[in-house]
GROMACS .gro file of N, CA and C in nm:
model
  405
    1UNK      N    1  -8.511  -1.551   0.135
    1UNK     CA    2  -8.421  -1.656   0.102
    1UNK      C    3  -8.327  -1.596  -0.021
    2UNK      N    4  -8.235  -1.650   0.020
    2UNK     CA    5  -8.115  -1.649  -0.123
    2UNK      C    6  -8.157  -1.698  -0.209
    3UNK      N    7  -8.163  -1.597  -0.327
    3UNK     CA    8  -8.181  -1.656  -0.468
    3UNK      C    9  -8.101  -1.702  -0.596
    4UNK      N   10  -7.953  -1.585  -0.490
    4UNK     CA   11  -7.882  -1.650  -0.601
    4UNK      C   12  -7.711  -1.592  -0.509
    5UNK      N   13  -7.607  -1.629  -0.488
    5UNK     CA   14  -7.529  -1.577  -0.398
    5UNK      C   15  -7.382  -1.664  -0.442
    6UNK      N   16  -7.259  -1.678  -0.445
    6UNK     CA   17  -7.130  -1.700  -0.507
    6UNK      C   18  -7.128  -1.809  -0.403
    7UNK      N   19  -7.053  -1.933  -0.426
    7UNK     CA   20  -7.007  -2.023  -0.335
    7UNK      C   21  -6.894  -2.053  -0.385
    8UNK      N   22  -6.754  -2.018  -0.295
    8UNK     CA   23  -6.638  -2.012  -0.390
    8UNK      C   24  -6.629  -2.203  -0.322
    9UNK      N   25  -6.502  -2.277  -0.397
    9UNK     CA   26  -6.441  -2.389  -0.348
    9UNK      C   27  -6.292  -2.356  -0.319
   10UNK      N   28  -6.301  -2.356  -0.190
   10UNK     CA   29  -6.120  -2.377  -0.227
   10UNK      C   30  -6.093  -2.472  -0.150
   11UNK      N   31  -5.929  -2.482  -0.167
   11UNK     CA   32  -5.875  -2.612  -0.069
   11UNK      C   33  -5.806  -2.587   0.010
   12UNK      N   34  -5.771  -2.417   0.074
   12UNK     CA   35  -5.719  -2.372   0.158
   12UNK      C   36  -5.814  -2.319   0.253
   13UNK      N   37  -5.887  -2.365   0.324
   13UNK     CA   38  -6.032  -2.384   0.343
   13UNK      C   39  -6.031  -2.217   0.518
   14UNK      N   40  -5.981  -2.295   0.597
   14UNK     CA   41  -5.877  -2.204   0.656
   14UNK      C   42  -5.841  -2.114   0.688
   15UNK      N   43  -5.793  -2.064   0.636
   15UNK     CA   44  -5.684  -1.952   0.488
   15UNK      C   45  -5.781  -1.887   0.442
   16UNK      N   46  -5.930  -1.885   0.364
   16UNK     CA   47  -5.983  -1.817   0.275
   16UNK      C   48  -6.108  -1.784   0.441
   17UNK      N   49  -6.122  -1.917   0.485
   17UNK     CA   50  -6.208  -1.849   0.643
   17UNK      C   51  -6.166  -1.697   0.660
   18UNK      N   52  -6.093  -1.711   0.734
   18UNK     CA   53  -5.976  -1.600   0.798
   18UNK      C   54  -5.974  -1.490   0.744
   19UNK      N   55  -5.967  -1.447   0.589
   19UNK     CA   56  -5.942  -1.350   0.447
   19UNK      C   57  -6.068  -1.315   0.496
   20UNK      N   58  -6.198  -1.381   0.479
   20UNK     CA   59  -6.366  -1.295   0.436
   20UNK      C   60  -6.418  -1.290   0.589
   21UNK      N   61  -6.396  -1.390   0.671
   21UNK     CA   62  -6.475  -1.339   0.804
   21UNK      C   63  -6.356  -1.220   0.861
   22UNK      N   64  -6.249  -1.173   0.829
   22UNK     CA   65  -6.192  -1.042   0.837
   22UNK      C   66  -6.271  -0.874   0.773
   23UNK      N   67  -6.245  -0.960   0.673
   23UNK     CA   68  -6.291  -0.855   0.559
   23UNK      C   69  -6.477  -0.804   0.556
   24UNK      N   70  -6.493  -0.877   0.532
   24UNK     CA   71  -6.629  -0.893   0.500
   24UNK      C   72  -6.754  -0.795   0.581
   25UNK      N   73  -6.683  -0.752   0.694
   25UNK     CA   74  -6.758  -0.721   0.759
   25UNK      C   75  -6.726  -0.575   0.714
   26UNK      N   76  -6.605  -0.576   0.732
   26UNK     CA   77  -6.584  -0.359   0.712
   26UNK      C   78  -6.587  -0.271   0.577
   27UNK      N   79  -6.612  -0.447   0.492
   27UNK     CA   80  -6.595  -0.379   0.391
   27UNK      C   81  -6.718  -0.398   0.333
   28UNK      N   82  -6.808  -0.494   0.283
   28UNK     CA   83  -6.925  -0.450   0.229
   28UNK      C   84  -7.093  -0.447   0.397
   29UNK      N   85  -6.966  -0.480   0.478
   29UNK     CA   86  -7.137  -0.513   0.599
   29UNK      C   87  -7.172  -0.675   0.638
   30UNK      N   88  -7.088  -0.716   0.579
   30UNK     CA   89  -7.129  -0.876   0.571
   30UNK      C   90  -7.142  -0.859   0.763
   31UNK      N   91  -7.215  -1.041   0.786
   31UNK     CA   92  -7.227  -1.087   0.900
   31UNK      C   93  -7.207  -1.262   0.843
   32UNK      N   94  -7.160  -1.298   0.936
   32UNK     CA   95  -7.160  -1.423   0.969
   32UNK      C   96  -7.267  -1.543   0.966
   33UNK      N   97  -7.313  -1.607   0.895
   33UNK     CA   98  -7.389  -1.669   0.968
   33UNK      C   99  -7.396  -1.812   0.989
   34UNK      N  100  -7.320  -1.844   0.938
   34UNK     CA  101  -7.258  -2.008   0.920
   34UNK      C  102  -7.154  -2.040   0.958
   35UNK      N  103  -7.110  -2.131   0.979
   35UNK     CA  104  -6.964  -2.220   0.941
   35UNK      C  105  -6.883  -2.156   1.053
   36UNK      N  106  -6.764  -2.185   1.040
   36UNK     CA  107  -6.643  -2.159   1.088
   36UNK      C  108  -6.485  -2.211   1.023
   37UNK      N  109  -6.374  -2.181   1.119
   37UNK     CA  110  -6.268  -2.191   1.057
   37UNK      C  111  -6.244  -2.293   1.016
   38UNK      N  112  -6.295  -2.419   1.098
   38UNK     CA  113  -6.261  -2.574   1.027
   38UNK      C  114  -6.398  -2.629   0.942
   39UNK      N  115  -6.414  -2.555   0.913
   39UNK     CA  116  -6.502  -2.603   0.816
   39UNK      C  117  -6.588  -2.693   0.795
   40UNK      N  118  -6.715  -2.779   0.669
   40UNK     CA  119  -6.643  -2.739   0.581
   40UNK      C  120  -6.788  -2.620   0.482
   41UNK      N  121  -6.747  -2.558   0.581
   41UNK     CA  122  -6.867  -2.525   0.484
   41UNK      C  123  -6.871  -2.363   0.595
   42UNK      N  124  -6.906  -2.208   0.520
   42UNK     CA  125  -6.887  -2.076   0.569
   42UNK      C  126  -6.972  -1.977   0.489
   43UNK      N  127  -7.074  -1.888   0.550
   43UNK     CA  128  -7.210  -1.818   0.451
   43UNK      C  129  -7.227  -1.698   0.581
   44UNK      N  130  -7.183  -1.608   0.448
   44UNK     CA  131  -7.182  -1.453   0.518
   44UNK      C  132  -7.313  -1.391   0.426
   45UNK      N  133  -7.453  -1.291   0.498
   45UNK     CA  134  -7.492  -1.241   0.414
   45UNK      C  135  -7.516  -1.061   0.458
   46UNK      N  136  -7.600  -1.000   0.372
   46UNK     CA  137  -7.567  -0.803   0.419
   46UNK      C  138  -7.713  -0.849   0.427
   47UNK      N  139  -7.787  -0.821   0.539
   47UNK     CA  140  -7.928  -0.764   0.533
   47UNK      C  141  -7.983  -0.898   0.546
   48UNK      N  142  -7.986  -0.984   0.624
   48UNK     CA  143  -8.034  -1.058   0.562
   48UNK      C  144  -8.061  -1.162   0.459
   49UNK      N  145  -8.005  -1.109   0.317
   49UNK     CA  146  -7.930  -1.195   0.189
   49UNK      C  147  -7.823  -1.220   0.191
   50UNK      N  148  -7.780  -1.291   0.135
   50UNK     CA  149  -7.646  -1.409   0.115
   50UNK      C  150  -7.564  -1.361   0.039
   51UNK      N  151  -7.455  -1.308   0.043
   51UNK     CA  152  -7.345  -1.241  -0.014
   51UNK      C  153  -7.289  -1.343  -0.095
   52UNK      N  154  -7.162  -1.412  -0.028
   52UNK     CA  155  -7.089  -1.572   0.009
   52UNK      C  156  -7.089  -1.641   0.094
   53UNK      N  157  -7.081  -1.771  -0.025
   53UNK     CA  158  -7.031  -1.887   0.115
   53UNK      C  159  -6.870  -1.972   0.083
   54UNK      N  160  -6.850  -2.025   0.121
   54UNK     CA  161  -6.735  -2.100   0.096
   54UNK      C  162  -6.790  -2.220   0.130
   55UNK      N  163  -6.708  -2.287   0.047
   55UNK     CA  164  -6.728  -2.504   0.026
   55UNK      C  165  -6.601  -2.567   0.050
   56UNK      N  166  -6.561  -2.613   0.091
   56UNK     CA  167  -6.449  -2.703   0.114
   56UNK      C  168  -6.415  -2.771  -0.038
   57UNK      N  169  -6.329  -2.670  -0.092
   57UNK     CA  170  -6.313  -2.806  -0.234
   57UNK      C  171  -6.363  -2.986  -0.276
   58UNK      N  172  -6.243  -3.035  -0.162
   58UNK     CA  173  -6.266  -3.155  -0.206
   58UNK      C  174  -6.359  -3.239  -0.105
   59UNK      N  175  -6.475  -3.181  -0.043
   59UNK     CA  176  -6.587  -3.259  -0.023
   59UNK      C  177  -6.678  -3.239  -0.158
   60UNK      N  178  -6.677  -3.121  -0.237
   60UNK     CA  179  -6.778  -3.070  -0.300
   60UNK      C  180  -6.717  -3.174  -0.474
   61UNK      N  181  -6.552  -3.225  -0.468
   61UNK     CA  182  -6.517  -3.333  -0.568
   61UNK      C  183  -6.576  -3.433  -0.516
   62UNK      N  184  -6.552  -3.511  -0.407
   62UNK     CA  185  -6.622  -3.654  -0.356
   62UNK      C  186  -6.774  -3.635  -0.382
   63UNK      N  187  -6.806  -3.609  -0.375
   63UNK     CA  188  -7.004  -3.541  -0.398
   63UNK      C  189  -6.966  -3.600  -0.623
   64UNK      N  190  -6.903  -3.539  -0.661
   64UNK     CA  191  -6.962  -3.452  -0.848
   64UNK      C  192  -6.868  -3.603  -0.841
   65UNK      N  193  -6.755  -3.660  -0.828
   65UNK     CA  194  -6.712  -3.769  -0.855
   65UNK      C  195  -6.594  -3.706  -0.932
   66UNK      N  196  -6.514  -3.570  -0.876
   66UNK     CA  197  -6.394  -3.543  -0.939
   66UNK      C  198  -6.292  -3.571  -0.878
   67UNK      N  199  -6.313  -3.612  -0.727
   67UNK     CA  200  -6.169  -3.615  -0.640
   67UNK      C  201  -6.050  -3.689  -0.715
   68UNK      N  202  -6.043  -3.732  -0.787
   68UNK     CA  203  -5.909  -3.756  -0.934
   68UNK      C  204  -5.845  -3.726  -0.952
   69UNK      N  205  -5.961  -3.572  -1.000
   69UNK     CA  206  -5.906  -3.481  -1.088
   69UNK      C  207  -5.810  -3.329  -1.072
   70UNK      N  208  -5.731  -3.357  -1.112
   70UNK     CA  209  -5.576  -3.251  -1.075
   70UNK      C  210  -5.710  -3.072  -0.961
   71UNK      N  211  -5.711  -3.025  -0.842
   71UNK     CA  212  -5.762  -2.910  -0.799
   71UNK      C  213  -5.702  -2.802  -0.827
   72UNK      N  214  -5.565  -2.770  -0.898
   72UNK     CA  215  -5.510  -2.685  -0.957
   72UNK      C  216  -5.515  -2.668  -1.130
   73UNK      N  217  -5.609  -2.583  -1.140
   73UNK     CA  218  -5.539  -2.596  -1.330
   73UNK      C  219  -5.456  -2.527  -1.376
   74UNK      N  220  -5.394  -2.518  -1.488
   74UNK     CA  221  -5.262  -2.460  -1.491
   74UNK      C  222  -5.313  -2.376  -1.495
   75UNK      N  223  -5.174  -2.250  -1.546
   75UNK     CA  224  -5.221  -2.078  -1.528
   75UNK      C  225  -5.280  -2.051  -1.615
   76UNK      N  226  -5.459  -1.958  -1.635
   76UNK     CA  227  -5.538  -1.941  -1.737
   76UNK      C  228  -5.577  -1.767  -1.693
   77UNK      N  229  -5.655  -1.746  -1.818
   77UNK     CA  230  -5.702  -1.684  -1.772
   77UNK      C  231  -5.835  -1.673  -1.640
   78UNK      N  232  -5.891  -1.586  -1.637
   78UNK     CA  233  -6.051  -1.588  -1.522
   78UNK      C  234  -6.141  -1.658  -1.510
   79UNK      N  235  -6.182  -1.713  -1.482
   79UNK     CA  236  -6.357  -1.747  -1.494
   79UNK      C  237  -6.452  -1.727  -1.445
   80UNK      N  238  -6.444  -1.674  -1.337
   80UNK     CA  239  -6.516  -1.574  -1.284
   80UNK      C  240  -6.420  -1.507  -1.139
   81UNK      N  241  -6.528  -1.375  -1.105
   81UNK     CA  242  -6.511  -1.306  -1.020
   81UNK      C  243  -6.634  -1.251  -0.863
   82UNK      N  244  -6.589  -1.218  -0.818
   82UNK     CA  245  -6.648  -1.170  -0.717
   82UNK      C  246  -6.652  -1.006  -0.691
   83UNK      N  247  -6.760  -0.959  -0.680
   83UNK     CA  248  -6.759  -0.820  -0.680
   83UNK      C  249  -6.847  -0.782  -0.574
   84UNK      N  250  -6.755  -0.648  -0.543
   84UNK     CA  251  -6.826  -0.609  -0.420
   84UNK      C  252  -6.846  -0.438  -0.414
   85UNK      N  253  -6.954  -0.402  -0.441
   85UNK     CA  254  -6.981  -0.241  -0.445
   85UNK      C  255  -6.957  -0.161  -0.296
   86UNK      N  256  -6.887  -0.067  -0.328
   86UNK     CA  257  -6.792  -0.005  -0.215
   86UNK      C  258  -6.881   0.123  -0.268
   87UNK      N  259  -6.832   0.190  -0.137
   87UNK     CA  260  -6.858   0.324  -0.105
   87UNK      C  261  -6.760   0.396  -0.188
   88UNK      N  262  -6.593   0.363  -0.135
   88UNK     CA  263  -6.493   0.400  -0.154
   88UNK      C  264  -6.403   0.318  -0.208
   89UNK      N  265  -6.361   0.307  -0.324
   89UNK     CA  266  -6.275   0.191  -0.344
   89UNK      C  267  -6.130   0.209  -0.320
   90UNK      N  268  -6.058   0.302  -0.260
   90UNK     CA  269  -5.952   0.333  -0.216
   90UNK      C  270  -5.933   0.271  -0.094
   91UNK      N  271  -6.020   0.308  -0.009
   91UNK     CA  272  -6.028   0.265   0.136
   91UNK      C  273  -6.065   0.069   0.138
   92UNK      N  274  -6.122   0.027  -0.034
   92UNK     CA  275  -6.177  -0.095   0.005
   92UNK      C  276  -6.032  -0.157  -0.048
   93UNK      N  277  -5.985  -0.152  -0.117
   93UNK     CA  278  -5.885  -0.210  -0.141
   93UNK      C  279  -5.727  -0.159  -0.023
   94UNK      N  280  -5.701  -0.094   0.052
   94UNK     CA  281  -5.669  -0.095   0.115
   94UNK      C  282  -5.708  -0.186   0.278
   95UNK      N  283  -5.816  -0.237   0.284
   95UNK     CA  284  -5.854  -0.303   0.389
   95UNK      C  285  -5.838  -0.437   0.344
   96UNK      N  286  -5.838  -0.455   0.197
   96UNK     CA  287  -5.817  -0.637   0.132
   96UNK      C  288  -5.622  -0.665   0.204
   97UNK      N  289  -5.585  -0.520   0.145
   97UNK     CA  290  -5.421  -0.547   0.141
   97UNK      C  291  -5.398  -0.610   0.316
   98UNK      N  292  -5.491  -0.507   0.388
   98UNK     CA  293  -5.458  -0.535   0.517
   98UNK      C  294  -5.433  -0.647   0.561
   99UNK      N  295  -5.590  -0.719   0.541
   99UNK     CA  296  -5.583  -0.854   0.515
   99UNK      C  297  -5.523  -0.956   0.453
  100UNK      N  298  -5.422  -0.933   0.367
  100UNK     CA  299  -5.333  -1.031   0.321
  100UNK      C  300  -5.399  -1.052   0.159
  101UNK      N  301  -5.505  -0.963   0.104
  101UNK     CA  302  -5.528  -1.000  -0.033
  101UNK      C  303  -5.405  -0.956  -0.100
  102UNK      N  304  -5.392  -1.025  -0.236
  102UNK     CA  305  -5.260  -1.003  -0.360
  102UNK      C  306  -5.332  -0.850  -0.441
  103UNK      N  307  -5.200  -0.771  -0.421
  103UNK     CA  308  -5.313  -0.651  -0.531
  103UNK      C  309  -5.302  -0.735  -0.630
  104UNK      N  310  -5.359  -0.695  -0.760
  104UNK     CA  311  -5.387  -0.702  -0.913
  104UNK      C  312  -5.409  -0.586  -0.996
  105UNK      N  313  -5.466  -0.541  -0.985
  105UNK     CA  314  -5.515  -0.423  -1.045
  105UNK      C  315  -5.553  -0.287  -0.976
  106UNK      N  316  -5.400  -0.145  -0.936
  106UNK     CA  317  -5.513  -0.053  -0.844
  106UNK      C  318  -5.650   0.000  -0.881
  107UNK      N  319  -5.655   0.091  -0.754
  107UNK     CA  320  -5.758   0.145  -0.795
  107UNK      C  321  -5.731   0.253  -0.875
  108UNK      N  322  -5.879   0.287  -0.971
  108UNK     CA  323  -5.900   0.335  -1.103
  108UNK      C  324  -6.073   0.396  -1.146
  109UNK      N  325  -5.991   0.482  -1.204
  109UNK     CA  326  -6.166   0.480  -1.281
  109UNK      C  327  -6.137   0.420  -1.419
  110UNK      N  328  -6.311   0.407  -1.454
  110UNK     CA  329  -6.286   0.374  -1.562
  110UNK      C  330  -6.434   0.376  -1.641
  111UNK      N  331  -6.440   0.560  -1.649
  111UNK     CA  332  -6.544   0.567  -1.854
  111UNK      C  333  -6.517   0.465  -1.886
  112UNK      N  334  -6.411   0.423  -1.968
  112UNK     CA  335  -6.519   0.352  -2.087
  112UNK      C  336  -6.617   0.292  -2.029
  113UNK      N  337  -6.599   0.236  -1.893
  113UNK     CA  338  -6.663   0.115  -1.828
  113UNK      C  339  -6.819   0.109  -1.792
  114UNK      N  340  -6.843   0.270  -1.738
  114UNK     CA  341  -6.955   0.354  -1.707
  114UNK      C  342  -6.931   0.413  -1.628
  115UNK      N  343  -7.022   0.545  -1.659
  115UNK     CA  344  -6.999   0.731  -1.555
  115UNK      C  345  -7.010   0.676  -1.462
  116UNK      N  346  -6.882   0.743  -1.347
  116UNK     CA  347  -6.836   0.715  -1.274
  116UNK      C  348  -6.802   0.604  -1.210
  117UNK      N  349  -6.774   0.509  -1.295
  117UNK     CA  350  -6.723   0.387  -1.219
  117UNK      C  351  -6.608   0.374  -1.220
  118UNK      N  352  -6.537   0.328  -1.036
  118UNK     CA  353  -6.388   0.335  -0.985
  118UNK      C  354  -6.413   0.197  -0.955
  119UNK      N  355  -6.218   0.084  -0.973
  119UNK     CA  356  -6.250  -0.001  -0.927
  119UNK      C  357  -6.135  -0.001  -0.905
  120UNK      N  358  -6.094  -0.119  -0.831
  120UNK     CA  359  -5.973  -0.223  -0.776
  120UNK      C  360  -5.952  -0.392  -0.767
  121UNK      N  361  -5.869  -0.448  -0.778
  121UNK     CA  362  -5.874  -0.528  -0.814
  121UNK      C  363  -5.814  -0.610  -0.766
  122UNK      N  364  -5.825  -0.713  -0.666
  122UNK     CA  365  -5.690  -0.789  -0.563
  122UNK      C  366  -5.777  -0.966  -0.577
  123UNK      N  367  -5.659  -1.058  -0.584
  123UNK     CA  368  -5.701  -1.154  -0.478
  123UNK      C  369  -5.724  -1.237  -0.392
  124UNK      N  370  -5.805  -1.317  -0.359
  124UNK     CA  371  -5.760  -1.407  -0.182
  124UNK      C  372  -5.688  -1.491  -0.169
  125UNK      N  373  -5.629  -1.541  -0.062
  125UNK     CA  374  -5.532  -1.656  -0.051
  125UNK      C  375  -5.540  -1.763  -0.101
  126UNK      N  376  -5.673  -1.783  -0.213
  126UNK     CA  377  -5.646  -1.934  -0.332
  126UNK      C  378  -5.610  -1.843  -0.426
  127UNK      N  379  -5.658  -1.725  -0.445
  127UNK     CA  380  -5.585  -1.701  -0.585
  127UNK      C  381  -5.740  -1.635  -0.649
  128UNK      N  382  -5.881  -1.696  -0.609
  128UNK     CA  383  -6.045  -1.592  -0.643
  128UNK      C  384  -5.975  -1.458  -0.681
  129UNK      N  385  -6.019  -1.438  -0.777
  129UNK     CA  386  -6.037  -1.279  -0.824
  129UNK      C  387  -6.120  -1.169  -0.761
  130UNK      N  388  -6.101  -1.076  -0.668
  130UNK     CA  389  -6.212  -0.981  -0.617
  130UNK      C  390  -6.187  -0.881  -0.693
  131UNK      N  391  -6.342  -0.818  -0.794
  131UNK     CA  392  -6.318  -0.662  -0.809
  131UNK      C  393  -6.386  -0.595  -0.623
  132UNK      N  394  -6.322  -0.450  -0.687
  132UNK     CA  395  -6.395  -0.389  -0.566
  132UNK      C  396  -6.446  -0.237  -0.679
  133UNK      N  397  -6.595  -0.201  -0.665
  133UNK     CA  398  -6.685  -0.118  -0.755
  133UNK      C  399  -6.736  -0.003  -0.682
  134UNK      N  400  -6.706   0.095  -0.705
  134UNK     CA  401  -6.813   0.236  -0.716
  134UNK      C  402  -6.815   0.266  -0.797
  135UNK      N  403  -6.937   0.358  -0.823
  135UNK     CA  404  -7.034   0.413  -0.929
  135UNK      C  405  -7.140   0.526  -0.855
   0.00000   0.00000   0.00000
């Protein structure tokens, strides 16, 4: 049973699906367990536990009664982040960039965040912030 896992609400479902479906197997060993490029839902697991789901933003807006509101907010600080623990941040960053991620912050050591912590940050095709970390 998946107790918790992030579900990203996306407008460009096909582009986000292709990004994560190409990236997650090599980055964190995830397998797609449901969904395809046509949407509105897709889900990836690692060892039987959910690690990420995508859901069409328009479908969720119809359910929650927010379809009349803007789909995009004006530029603001990030409110959430998808964190992936990887064995090699530099290799993970290169893999993300190969799959079309937009670079945010290059790989660097962050001893003030924790002993041995190394991170890099990218954005997916829809702008969600992703942190790669090892420690």
